[in-house]
Each structure stands twice: as C-alpha cells, then as structure tokens.
Amino acid sequence: MSKFVYMFDEGNGQKRELLGGKGANLAEMTRIGLPVPYGFTISTEACNAYYDAGKALTSEVELQILKALSQLEEKTGKKLGDASNPLLVSVRSGAVHSMPGMMDTVLNLGMNDQTVEGLAKLTNNPRFAYDSYRRFIQMFSDVVLKVDAFYFEQLLEEVREEKGYASDPEMLAEDWKDIIEGYKEIVKKHAKRGFPEDPYEQMFLSISAVFDSWNNQRAIVYRRLQKIPGHLGTAVNIQSMVFGNMGSDSGTGVAFTRNPSTGEAKLYGEYLINAQGEDVVAGIRTPQPIVTLANEMPEVYQQFVDTCNLLEKHYKDMQDIEFTVERGELFILQTRTGKRTAQAAIRIAVELVQEKIISKNEALLRVDPEQLNQLLHRRIDDSVEKTPLAKGLPASPGAATGIVVFSADDAERLAKDEERVILVRPETTPDDIHGIVAAQATITSRGGMTSHAAVVARGMGKACICGCEALNIDLKGKQFKVGEVIVREGDVVTIDGSTGEIILGEIPMIEPELSDEFQLLLTWADEERKLGVRANADNPEDAKKAFNFGAGGIGLCRTEHMFMDANRIPVVQDMILAESSREREEALSKLLPMQQEDFEGIFEAMDGLPVTVRLLDPPLHEFLPDKEELLIEVTKLQLTAPDSEELKEKELLLRKVRHLDEFNPMLGHRGCRLGMTHPEIYVMQAKAIFYAIATMKQKGIDVKPEIMIPLVGHVNELKEMRELVIKAEQLVKHETGVEFDYLIGTMIEVPRAALTADQIAEEADFFSFGTNDLTQTTFGYSRDDAEGKFLQMYIENKLLPENPFASLDQEGVGRLVETGVKLGRTIKPGLKTGICGEHGGEKQSIQFCHEIGLDYVSCSPYRVPLARLAAAQASIKNDLTQSVSALQVQK
Ligand code: PEP
Ligand code: MG
C-alpha cells in the first residue's frame, strides 16, 4: 500500500517533491525542535491520485487521513468535533514551488454549533469563539461551497453600521451570533445546501477543494508565468490551530530575516495584535513594523529573533516566516525561502559569502540571471525638481510611468493595446494577478510590505507602492483623490517604488548603474565562466554602455543601422537610385566618412577588445519609402500637380521601389547576395573599416577588428567576398602606410552553411552563429508572421515548448549550431566560434552554448551582466554534473 500521509515528525526538509515546500519545512522545523503546531501532510502524490480518480479522494487516502487525524488528536489531547475540548485545524495548500496566495486555505476547521460553545467555555472568551466560527463559515463557504465572500462582507457591513461600530473588535459575542445565523442563511440561499456541521465532512470537502485549487485560474496563470510544471500537484497540510485573535496578548505576523526589497541584513516584517494570519497578508488592516513588537512583547520578540537567526543559518538563505502568538506563547507556522527583488538577491548572496555561510559558487547559483533585468532599468532622475502627490510604502523598487487604471481587467485590456498602465487598487487579491502582470506598476492604498500586491510585484520585478493611505480611491467613479487633487482614469502618473513616491505626469529617467555588490558578484562570475561575453552594438554610445557593463568586445555591429540616421538616409537613397556607376560612386564616397567616423568611435570605446563588424545585410528596399504610401502620394500628385518636378522624382522612386520589391524579402536579395551583385557597397564598407583602423592605430588605440560576411550559404560566396575585402585592405594599407591585422569570418545563419561548415571554414577565420535567421530558416518560419499569427497558439497548445526565437531550439537549430562548430573545427581546430542572435542573452541558450564549446556569446548591452552570470552558472552546473558522473563511475 502506498503511503500518502505523513505526520510532521515523519518528514524532513529534503522531501519537497513529496510534501511540498510548506510540508517539508514544517517537518524540518518540527525535527529541529521549533514550536510548530503539530499536524500532518497529505502528499503531492495523493493530489495526483485524486485527479487520477476523477477528482475524488480514494478510500485508501481517506483511511490514512483518519489514522493521521487520530494521531494528531492523541498528541494534542483534543478531538475533532468534541464539544468539550474541540480540535480545530487549518487546511492549507503547499506546492513544491512556492505559489503565494494562488491556492486555497481553510482556517478554524472543526467548528460547529456545539464546538463553538465548547471553545467559548474553554477560553472563557465567547466573543473570540463566535468570531472564529463566523470566520470559518465565511472562508469554508468561499473556498469549498463557492459562495462569494461579498455576500458575507455585505452582511457584516450592514450589522456594523446598524450597531454604529467603527471596527470589528467592537463586536460583541451576541453580535457575532446573529451574524452566524445570517451567514447560514446566505449559505442556504447561494450554495443550495445547509452549512455542514459534521467536522469530518468539513475536513474531506476542504481537502478536495484545496486539491481543486491547484487548477484554478490564478494558479494556472502563475504557473505559466513562473514556468512551474502542471503535473507536480499540491500537498495539503492539516495543522492544529493556534489563535492570534485571543486578545491583546495574542497576535500574528510575517517577517523576512533580511529586507526582501534591498537585501539589508535586518529583520523585516510586520504584525497585528489580536488578529489571524489572513488579516496580515490580505492587507485589510495596515500592520505594525516588527521592531515595535520588542516593546509590546519583549520576551516573545527575543525568542522570535533567535528563531529567525536559527532558521536562516539552518537553510543558509533568507527566510520568510509566519508566526502566531497565542496568549503570550510563540508558534512558528511556516518558513520558506523568501522571495526577493534582484537587488536584494544580489546583496544577500554576496553578504552570505562574506558571512561565510555559503560559497562563492553557491552565491552565483542563487541569483536568477533573468531577474537582473530589473536592475538594468532606468530610474527617476534625482536632479529633476518634482513634487510628490503622495507617499506610500516602498514595496518593490523601480520607476514607472503610465496611465492610471482601476481594475485588473482594464489594465490587461489597455496593455494589450501597447498602453503603459499603472494599476491603482485599495488592495489586491490573487484574482488581480493578470492586472499586476499587465501593468507597469501597482499602487494600493491599504496593506503593508508583505501584502499580496507587494509580494507578487517583487517576485515579478515590477515597481509597487503599498499602503498609500492618502489616496482616497473611488473605484466606481474610476478616480482617486489626494486632498483636493483628483486623478482620473487615463491620467499619467510616475511612481518610484524605491521611495514610495507618486508624482503627477511623466518624469525623466536616467540610466542604471551597477551596485558594488553587483559588480563583485559579476567579478566572481568572470572567474568562473569559460564563455566570453560580447555585445551587439552599432554605435559608439552603445559600445561604451556595453563596455561599462563588462562586455569583452563587440560580437555584432550591424552596419545598416548606421544608415538609418535622418541625415544619412537621403545619401543612402541616392546610392540606391543612382542611374550610373559615377552617381553611385559619388553617393558611396559621401557615406564612407560617415561610416568611418562611427567605426572610429566604436574602436575607441573597445580599446584592446575585439570588434566584429558585419557588412550590409538587409535588402535595399528597406531604405526606401513604403510602396503603398508612395503610390498614394504619386496618385495625389498626378491629380493636383501633373507637371511638377516632385511628381517626376516620386515616380522614379516608385519605379525603383517596385523594381526592388520582393515576394519574400527574408529569403530574398540580402546579406552577401547584395555584396555579390553590388560589390561597390561592400568595398566602401571595408574601406571605411580599414581607414578607421589606420586612424585609430595612429592614435595608439589597440584595434582588434573582425569583418563578418552575412548570410553565406555556399563557400564560394565567402571566397569572393573575402577576396574583395582583402583588395580593399591592400589599397588602404598602401594609401595610409599603416600595418594592421584583422580577421575575416562569416555568419552561419542558413542550414546549408551549418551543414557545409567544413568547406566554409577553409575561407573563414571565425564563425558567428546568427541564430535569429538560423531559427527562421531552419523552421521555415518568418519571425514576424509566426509571432503575429500562430506561434502563440503553438506554445499554448504545447506543440512547441517555448518561443524558439527567445530560447534556442536546442534539438533542431541547436543541432545545426553544434554540427557547424564540429565540422568547422575538423578543418581549423582552434576556430573561433560565437553566437550573436538574440539567444546570446538568454540563460538556457547560454547554457547550451557553453556545453557545445562556443568561445563567446554576444547580446544587447543591457543583457551583458545577465550573460556573464548565466555563463558562470553554466560552467558551475557542468562541473557539478561531471563530478557526479565521475563519482558514479568510481562506484
Ligand atoms: C541573426 O540572424 O541571428 C543575426 C544576428 O542577424 P540579424 O538579426 O541582424 O538578422
Ligand atoms: Mg541575420
């Protein structure tokens, strides 16, 4: 018989897959002797068995639950449903990967008309007992019977008003009794059944509901976002209740062992006196900062601080801990690795190394490269005068500008139309997750730093401000007021999640800088990685940015971008439209110094580092006006100014545009095919590069140029282009008298090039895999059409695991890259190889590049730090796998 249920003292922290994160940690804390209310965990395997049985608990699982329950009863000396000494339990979800707030929970289970009386007597606190009972009815009905919480809130509000109370603590036991009767009526009306009084029925129904919540909408969205597989299932934890709402000597709270926003090594959290756990995370009352607990309950505070230190040392990472104080006694309800911003992740990892708790390699593996994106975003320029409209809690750093919206649905709808939105809510619930995803940032008027909005925003790296009580939000009227100022839906605001400030209008932003800890972590990464990291940059500014982010050179300079400038495009058009070779030469001679100047700037920024310059790639019509627009202009002119010069010019342009028009430009007249038919363009570019080299050399700059020929499919193309470049080199050397070295290589971006890479290697000093085009040409997809039309559907239906333009398709495109490297190196063993498609800045693709032995990856300047870290992680992981297999061989 399989085992599906584990008492807390049967498990341990290693059994996450089986017990879920929460269950494993509860077991571990029980094992190390912390004050954890006793209970048991129903495993993730039971969840899968539940789904296999068509969403039903099998009798085997039910039997094991009953057995565990009786063990729990024995240990606590209480019994489920016993009117004189009732056991009350919580039923909580707990998946392998933490999914905060995404699944359901039921608290105070075991209450009914009899046990409530027992609890009242036992605690000598009828007010507390009836309050707990009504909370249970409300939560159970919401989670299990699917009765909207709104009906209960409405009744509560009515009674409160009728009695003239400002808040819940003013309610008397008798008031709660009335409310309970009202609640039961609501259940009858909306659930079409009576509220179940039998605690066993309550328990089994709650367990099923928690299993069901694994597949609720928000859990599915969250899993998709976090790439958590759907087959894992959730465990369910049944734990005896402790109560934080038993009076002013009780309370509940959440704390992080370090600041999850900045990483500062200081206890960070909040609590509420006389409240239950849900009150803190739901953000309904704004809680007190944890330090004030030192005054209110000094002994409990000290015990809690000691426990936090112990847990952090035990898990060797920052912990997110939930606790409850019941009549002066501290209980730990949960510990988990705390979610954190990128800034905090870096600082915590670095400081844990400095505190000798973890190794440098462990620190490198702790930070998710994708998360680094958050730090490389722009922030508000401090030098600009600004008057904040209001200030809330700085819940998640980063700055954002956008139009104000008041519902998650509006946020999603407008963001789809490319609108930047800021979601404003009194508080957020897990049902708002799609709005938080779509918005640039979220603001709430209630709730603390551990409220739902804050936790979710930090996890996503989005700016967030919480508890901004100055905001008087009118959801129906779609506006908020701060004093006399009214901000309506559609108005623009800027927020700074690091200071909590909300500012009217758009505020200028500045470029990011890397913190000291970030720099240090990256130097550790550099010591570890084998892959070089270069940047794709087309102008001196980007080259400088890339250098500051630690790029080891330029892996791709797309020269066509230099032509797009407003001053240059007319000259480029003259070159394309030239009727004679003299006219064309004239235009080219104007372009040459322009390009040369750019190359000089780039070489200077990359002094001592390699710079790969690619000759012209896109089809020429990309530099001409759009055909349809031109046609309209010509038609208009034919009617209004039939004899004008302008019409003649436009007609000529239109003829040329038509002549260059292609059925399929992606596979058309581009790349080295242009160089073959218009060698004078490539010659001009090569000369501009060589003149720039000569000038820079004379200035004492160490230039390491690499000239790259795009879209080669046959070795003969490369051979011809190589000869052409060499001729230009000789000419410039002769003219300037300056000697220099350089490489000529090719991009591999069509399958034929990869498959004949041995032949191509004969003519190439290096290969750079252009995996953007290689993905297009391998799949036979045109990227714009695929992403706009069918790719999303393919991914949603799991036909493809991921977008192959974002993460390299290792089985297909990757195999071609691997083949290309192997074939190339059969001819030239030390052949330099790199990748310059967008995949060069994506962590899984970088791992693959490491495994197949590329020399470098090249990516956008902003992704350079990410790539440095990902390359180090690839190397560490590879070494770990190798030592594990070496051990297995020894055995
Ligand atoms: C590529 O194809 O991967 C590449 C880098 O070139 P481009 O994106 O300019 O086509
Ligand atoms: Mg390309």
Coordinates of C-alpha atoms in Angstrom, one line a residue, residues 46-483:
A46 CA -2.2 12.0 -3.1
C47 CA -3.1 15.1 -5.2
N48 CA -2.2 13.2 -8.4
A49 CA -4.2 10.1 -7.2
Y50 CA -7.1 12.5 -6.6
Y51 CA -7.0 13.7 -10.2
D52 CA -6.4 10.2 -11.5
A53 CA -9.6 9.0 -9.7
G54 CA -11.6 11.7 -11.5
K55 CA -11.3 14.3 -8.7
A56 CA -12.1 12.0 -5.8
L57 CA -10.3 11.0 -2.6
T58 CA -9.7 7.3 -2.8
S59 CA -10.7 5.2 0.3
E60 CA -7.1 4.4 0.8
V61 CA -6.2 8.1 1.1
E62 CA -9.2 8.7 3.3
L63 CA -8.2 5.9 5.7
Q64 CA -4.7 7.2 6.0
I65 CA -6.0 10.7 6.7
L66 CA -8.3 9.4 9.5
K67 CA -5.4 7.5 11.0
A68 CA -3.2 10.6 11.0
L69 CA -6.0 12.6 12.5
S70 CA -6.3 10.2 15.4
Q71 CA -2.5 10.6 16.0
L72 CA -2.9 14.3 15.9
E73 CA -5.8 14.1 18.4
E74 CA -3.7 11.9 20.7
K75 CA -0.8 14.3 20.6
T76 CA -2.9 17.5 21.3
G77 CA -5.3 15.8 23.7
K78 CA -8.2 17.3 21.7
K79 CA -10.8 15.7 19.4
L80 CA -12.3 16.9 16.2
G81 CA -16.0 17.7 16.9
D82 CA -15.7 17.2 20.6
A83 CA -17.9 19.8 22.2
S84 CA -16.0 19.9 25.5
N85 CA -12.5 20.0 24.1
P86 CA -12.5 20.5 20.3
L87 CA -9.6 20.2 18.0
L88 CA -9.5 22.9 15.4
V89 CA -7.3 22.7 12.3
S90 CA -6.1 24.6 9.3
V91 CA -6.2 23.1 5.9
R92 CA -3.5 24.7 3.6
S93 CA -2.1 24.1 0.2
G94 CA 1.6 23.7 -0.2
A95 CA 3.1 23.0 -3.6
V96 CA 6.7 22.1 -4.4
H97 CA 7.4 25.6 -5.6
S98 CA 6.0 28.4 -3.6
M99 CA 2.9 30.0 -5.2
P100 CA 2.0 32.6 -2.6
G101 CA -1.8 33.2 -2.4
M102 CA -2.6 31.3 -5.6
M103 CA -4.3 28.3 -4.0
D104 CA -6.8 28.0 -1.2
T105 CA -6.8 27.7 2.6
V106 CA -9.4 27.0 5.2
L107 CA -8.8 28.0 8.8
N108 CA -10.7 27.1 12.1
L109 CA -12.0 23.9 10.6
G110 CA -13.9 21.8 13.1
M111 CA -16.3 24.5 14.3
N112 CA -20.0 23.9 14.5
D113 CA -22.9 24.9 16.8
Q114 CA -21.6 22.6 19.6
T115 CA -17.8 23.1 19.4
V116 CA -18.2 26.8 19.4
E117 CA -19.9 26.6 22.8
G118 CA -17.0 24.3 24.0
L119 CA -14.4 26.8 22.7
A120 CA -16.2 29.7 24.4
K121 CA -16.2 27.9 27.7
L122 CA -12.7 26.6 27.4
T123 CA -11.2 30.0 26.6
N124 CA -13.6 31.9 28.7
N125 CA -13.9 34.2 25.7
P126 CA -17.3 33.8 23.9
R127 CA -16.5 36.8 21.7
F128 CA -13.4 35.1 20.3
A129 CA -15.2 31.8 19.8
Y130 CA -18.1 33.2 17.8
D131 CA -15.8 35.4 15.8
S132 CA -13.7 32.3 14.9
Y133 CA -16.8 30.4 14.0
R134 CA -18.1 33.1 11.6
R135 CA -14.7 33.4 10.0
F136 CA -14.8 29.7 9.4
I137 CA -18.2 29.8 7.8
Q138 CA -17.1 32.6 5.6
M139 CA -13.9 31.0 4.5
F140 CA -15.2 27.5 4.1
S141 CA -18.2 28.8 2.1
D142 CA -16.0 30.8 -0.2
V143 CA -13.4 28.1 -0.8
V144 CA -15.5 24.9 -0.7
L145 CA -19.1 25.9 -1.4
K146 CA -18.1 28.7 -3.8
V147 CA -20.3 31.3 -2.2
D148 CA -18.9 34.7 -3.0
A149 CA -17.2 36.4 0.0
F150 CA -19.0 39.6 -1.0
Y151 CA -22.4 38.4 0.5
F152 CA -20.8 37.8 3.9
E153 CA -18.9 41.1 3.8
Q154 CA -22.1 42.9 2.9
L155 CA -24.0 41.5 5.9
L156 CA -21.1 42.3 8.2
E157 CA -21.0 45.8 7.0
E158 CA -24.8 46.2 7.5
V159 CA -24.7 44.9 11.1
R160 CA -21.7 47.1 11.8
E161 CA -23.5 50.2 10.6
E162 CA -26.7 49.3 12.3
K163 CA -24.9 49.0 15.6
G164 CA -22.8 52.1 15.0
Y165 CA -19.4 50.2 15.3
A166 CA -16.3 51.6 13.6
S167 CA -14.4 48.3 13.5
D168 CA -14.7 44.5 14.2
P169 CA -13.2 44.4 17.6
E170 CA -16.2 46.4 18.9
M171 CA -18.5 43.5 18.0
L172 CA -19.9 41.5 21.0
A173 CA -20.4 37.8 21.2
E174 CA -24.1 38.3 20.7
D175 CA -23.5 40.3 17.5
W176 CA -21.4 37.5 16.1
K177 CA -24.1 35.0 17.0
D178 CA -26.6 37.0 14.9
I179 CA -24.1 37.2 12.1
I180 CA -23.6 33.4 12.2
E181 CA -27.3 32.9 11.7
G182 CA -27.3 35.3 8.8
Y183 CA -24.3 33.6 7.3
K184 CA -26.0 30.3 7.4
E185 CA -29.0 31.8 5.6
I186 CA -26.6 33.1 2.9
V187 CA -25.1 29.6 2.5
K188 CA -28.6 28.1 2.1
K189 CA -29.6 30.6 -0.5
H190 CA -26.4 30.6 -2.6
A191 CA -25.0 27.1 -2.1
K192 CA -28.4 25.4 -2.2
R193 CA -27.5 23.3 0.9
G194 CA -27.1 23.8 4.6
F195 CA -23.7 24.6 6.1
P196 CA -22.1 21.2 7.0
E197 CA -22.0 20.8 10.8
D198 CA -20.1 17.5 10.6
P199 CA -16.3 18.2 11.1
Y200 CA -15.3 15.1 9.1
E201 CA -17.4 16.2 6.2
Q202 CA -15.9 19.7 6.6
M203 CA -12.4 18.2 6.5
F204 CA -12.8 16.0 3.5
L205 CA -14.6 18.7 1.5
S206 CA -11.8 21.2 2.3
I207 CA -9.0 18.8 1.3
S208 CA -10.8 18.2 -2.0
A209 CA -11.2 21.9 -2.5
V210 CA -7.5 22.6 -1.9
F211 CA -6.6 19.9 -4.4
D212 CA -9.1 21.5 -6.9
S213 CA -7.5 24.9 -6.3
W214 CA -4.3 23.6 -7.9
N215 CA -6.1 24.1 -11.2
N216 CA -7.9 27.4 -10.5
Q217 CA -7.4 30.2 -13.0
R218 CA -4.9 32.3 -11.0
A219 CA -2.8 29.2 -10.1
I220 CA -2.6 28.3 -13.8
V221 CA -1.6 31.8 -14.8
Y222 CA 1.0 32.0 -12.1
R223 CA 2.5 28.6 -13.1
R224 CA 2.7 29.6 -16.7
L225 CA 4.5 32.8 -15.7
Q226 CA 6.9 31.0 -13.4
K227 CA 7.3 28.0 -15.7
I228 CA 6.1 25.6 -13.0
P229 CA 5.0 22.3 -14.5
G230 CA 1.3 21.5 -14.1
H231 CA 1.8 17.8 -13.3
L232 CA 3.5 18.4 -9.9
G233 CA 0.3 18.8 -7.9
T234 CA 0.0 20.4 -4.4
A235 CA 0.3 18.8 -1.0
V236 CA -2.3 19.6 1.8
N237 CA -1.2 20.4 5.3
I238 CA -3.6 19.8 8.2
Q239 CA -2.3 21.6 11.2
S240 CA -3.8 22.2 14.7
M241 CA -4.9 25.8 15.0
V242 CA -3.3 28.4 17.2
F243 CA -5.0 31.7 17.6
G244 CA -3.6 35.1 17.3
N245 CA -7.0 36.7 17.9
M246 CA -7.4 35.7 21.6
G247 CA -6.9 39.2 22.9
S248 CA -4.2 41.8 23.3
D249 CA -1.6 39.2 24.4
S250 CA -2.0 37.4 21.1
G251 CA -1.1 38.4 17.5
T252 CA 0.2 37.2 14.3
G253 CA 2.7 38.3 11.8
V254 CA 5.1 37.7 8.9
A255 CA 8.8 38.5 8.8
F256 CA 11.7 38.2 6.5
T257 CA 15.1 37.5 8.0
R258 CA 16.6 40.2 5.7
N259 CA 15.0 43.0 3.8
P260 CA 13.4 41.5 0.7
S261 CA 13.5 44.8 -1.2
T262 CA 17.1 46.0 -0.5
G263 CA 18.7 42.9 0.9
E264 CA 19.8 44.7 4.1
A265 CA 20.7 42.2 6.9
K266 CA 18.0 43.3 9.2
L267 CA 14.8 41.6 10.4
Y268 CA 12.0 43.0 8.3
G269 CA 8.3 42.4 8.8
E270 CA 5.1 43.3 10.4
Y271 CA 2.4 42.0 12.7
L272 CA -1.1 42.7 14.0
I273 CA -2.2 42.3 17.6
N274 CA -5.4 40.3 18.1
A275 CA -5.7 39.1 14.6
Q276 CA -5.5 36.0 12.4
G277 CA -2.8 35.4 9.8
E278 CA -5.0 36.1 6.9
D279 CA -5.5 39.7 8.2
V280 CA -1.8 40.5 7.6
V281 CA -1.4 39.1 4.1
A282 CA -4.8 40.2 2.9
G283 CA -3.8 43.8 3.6
I284 CA -7.1 44.7 5.2
R285 CA -5.6 46.4 8.2
T286 CA -2.2 48.1 7.9
P287 CA 0.1 46.3 10.4
Q288 CA 2.8 47.4 12.7
P289 CA 6.5 47.1 11.9
I290 CA 8.1 44.1 13.6
V291 CA 10.6 46.2 15.7
T292 CA 7.7 47.6 17.8
L293 CA 7.0 44.0 19.0
A294 CA 10.2 44.4 21.1
N295 CA 8.3 46.9 23.2
E296 CA 4.9 45.2 23.3
M297 CA 6.2 41.6 24.0
P298 CA 9.9 41.8 24.7
E299 CA 10.3 38.1 25.5
V300 CA 8.3 36.8 22.6
Y301 CA 10.3 39.2 20.3
Q302 CA 13.6 37.9 21.5
Q303 CA 12.5 34.3 21.1
F304 CA 11.3 35.2 17.6
V305 CA 14.6 36.9 16.7
D306 CA 16.6 33.8 17.9
T307 CA 14.3 31.5 15.9
C308 CA 14.8 33.7 12.7
N309 CA 18.6 33.5 13.1
L310 CA 18.5 29.8 13.6
L311 CA 16.3 29.2 10.6
E312 CA 18.4 31.4 8.4
K313 CA 21.6 29.6 9.4
H314 CA 19.8 26.2 9.0
Y315 CA 18.6 26.9 5.5
K316 CA 21.5 29.1 4.6
D317 CA 19.2 31.6 3.0
M318 CA 16.9 34.4 3.8
Q319 CA 13.6 33.1 5.2
D320 CA 10.1 34.3 5.1
I321 CA 8.5 33.3 8.4
E322 CA 4.9 33.3 9.6
F323 CA 4.2 33.3 13.3
T324 CA 1.4 33.5 15.7
V325 CA 1.4 34.4 19.4
E326 CA -1.3 32.8 21.4
R327 CA -1.7 34.2 24.8
G328 CA 2.0 35.1 25.0
E329 CA 3.2 31.9 23.5
L330 CA 5.1 32.0 20.2
F331 CA 4.4 29.5 17.4
I332 CA 6.1 29.2 14.1
L333 CA 3.6 28.4 11.3
Q334 CA 5.7 28.4 8.3
T335 CA 9.2 29.1 6.9
R336 CA 10.2 29.3 3.3
T337 CA 12.9 30.8 1.2
G338 CA 11.8 34.4 0.9
K339 CA 11.0 36.0 -2.5
R340 CA 13.2 39.0 -3.2
T341 CA 14.0 41.7 -5.7
A342 CA 17.1 41.3 -7.8
Q343 CA 18.8 44.0 -5.8
A344 CA 18.1 42.0 -2.6
A345 CA 19.0 38.7 -4.2
I346 CA 22.5 40.0 -5.1
R347 CA 23.2 41.7 -1.8
I348 CA 22.0 38.7 0.2
A349 CA 24.0 36.2 -1.9
V350 CA 27.2 38.4 -1.6
E351 CA 26.8 39.0 2.1
L352 CA 26.1 35.3 2.9
V353 CA 29.5 34.6 1.3
Q354 CA 31.1 37.3 3.4
E355 CA 29.5 35.9 6.5
K356 CA 31.0 32.5 5.5
I357 CA 27.5 30.9 5.3
I358 CA 27.7 29.9 1.6
S359 CA 30.5 29.6 -1.0
K360 CA 31.0 31.9 -4.0
N361 CA 29.7 29.3 -6.4
E362 CA 26.6 28.9 -4.3
A363 CA 26.1 32.6 -4.4
L364 CA 26.4 32.7 -8.1
L365 CA 23.7 30.0 -8.4
R366 CA 21.4 31.9 -6.0
V367 CA 20.7 34.8 -8.4
D368 CA 18.4 34.2 -11.4
P369 CA 20.1 35.9 -14.4
E370 CA 16.7 36.9 -15.7
Q371 CA 16.0 38.8 -12.5
L372 CA 19.0 41.1 -13.2
N373 CA 16.9 42.8 -15.9
Q374 CA 15.2 44.7 -13.0
L375 CA 18.4 46.4 -12.1
L376 CA 19.3 47.4 -15.6
H377 CA 16.2 49.5 -16.0
R378 CA 16.1 53.3 -15.9
R379 CA 15.2 55.2 -12.8
I380 CA 13.9 58.6 -11.9
D381 CA 16.5 61.4 -12.4
D382 CA 17.1 62.8 -8.9
S383 CA 18.3 66.1 -10.3
V384 CA 14.8 66.9 -11.6
E385 CA 12.6 69.0 -9.4
K386 CA 9.5 67.0 -8.5
T387 CA 6.6 67.4 -6.1
P388 CA 5.2 64.1 -5.0
L389 CA 1.5 63.9 -4.8
A390 CA 1.5 61.3 -2.2
K391 CA 3.9 58.8 -0.5
G392 CA 3.2 55.2 0.4
L393 CA 5.4 52.2 1.4
P394 CA 8.2 51.5 -1.0
A395 CA 7.1 47.9 -1.6
S396 CA 9.1 47.0 -4.8
P397 CA 11.8 49.2 -6.4
G398 CA 11.9 50.6 -9.9
A399 CA 10.3 53.5 -11.6
A400 CA 7.4 53.5 -14.0
T401 CA 5.2 56.0 -15.8
G402 CA 1.8 55.2 -17.2
I403 CA -1.9 56.0 -17.2
V404 CA -3.9 55.2 -14.2
V405 CA -6.5 52.4 -14.3
F406 CA -8.6 51.0 -11.5
S407 CA -9.3 47.3 -12.4
A408 CA -7.1 44.4 -13.3
D409 CA -9.3 43.8 -16.4
D410 CA -8.8 47.3 -17.6
A411 CA -5.1 47.0 -17.0
E412 CA -4.9 43.9 -19.1
R413 CA -7.1 45.3 -21.9
L414 CA -5.2 48.5 -22.3
A415 CA -1.8 46.9 -22.0
K416 CA -2.8 44.7 -25.0
D417 CA -3.0 47.9 -27.0
E418 CA 0.5 48.8 -26.0
E419 CA -0.6 51.3 -23.4
R420 CA 1.6 51.7 -20.3
V421 CA -0.7 51.5 -17.3
I422 CA -0.4 51.9 -13.5
L423 CA -2.9 49.7 -11.6
V424 CA -4.5 51.5 -8.6
R425 CA -6.5 49.5 -6.1
P426 CA -7.4 49.8 -2.4
E427 CA -5.8 46.4 -2.0
T428 CA -5.1 43.5 -4.4
T429 CA -6.2 39.9 -4.2
P430 CA -4.8 36.9 -6.0
D431 CA -7.6 37.4 -8.6
D432 CA -5.9 40.6 -9.7
I433 CA -2.8 38.9 -10.8
H434 CA -3.4 39.3 -14.5
G435 CA -3.6 43.1 -13.9
I436 CA -0.4 43.2 -12.0
V437 CA 1.3 41.3 -14.8
A438 CA -0.1 43.7 -17.5
A439 CA 0.7 46.9 -15.5
Q440 CA 4.0 48.7 -15.3
A441 CA 3.4 49.1 -11.6
T442 CA 0.8 48.7 -8.9
I443 CA -0.3 51.1 -6.2
T444 CA -2.5 50.1 -3.2
S445 CA -4.0 52.4 -0.6
R446 CA -4.1 49.7 2.1
G447 CA -1.9 46.8 3.1
G448 CA 1.8 46.6 4.2
M449 CA 5.0 45.5 2.7
T450 CA 4.1 41.8 2.9
S451 CA 0.6 42.3 1.4
H452 CA -0.3 40.3 -1.7
A453 CA 0.4 43.1 -4.1
A454 CA 3.9 43.7 -2.7
V455 CA 4.9 40.0 -2.7
V456 CA 3.7 39.4 -6.2
A457 CA 5.2 42.6 -7.6
R458 CA 8.6 41.9 -6.0
G459 CA 8.5 38.4 -7.5
M460 CA 7.9 39.9 -10.9
G461 CA 10.4 42.7 -10.6
K462 CA 7.7 45.3 -11.0
A463 CA 7.6 48.6 -9.1
C464 CA 4.9 48.7 -6.4
I465 CA 3.8 51.1 -3.7
C466 CA 1.5 49.8 -0.9
G467 CA -0.4 51.3 2.0
C468 CA -0.6 54.8 0.4
E469 CA -3.4 55.9 2.7
A470 CA -3.5 59.4 1.4
L471 CA -5.2 58.0 -1.7
N472 CA -9.0 58.2 -1.5
I473 CA -10.0 55.7 -4.2
D474 CA -13.4 55.7 -5.8
L475 CA -13.5 52.5 -7.8
K476 CA -16.9 53.2 -9.3
G477 CA -16.1 56.7 -10.3
K478 CA -12.7 55.5 -11.6
Q479 CA -10.7 58.2 -9.8
F480 CA -8.7 58.9 -6.7
K481 CA -8.4 62.0 -4.6
V482 CA -5.4 63.2 -2.6
G483 CA -6.7 66.3 -0.7

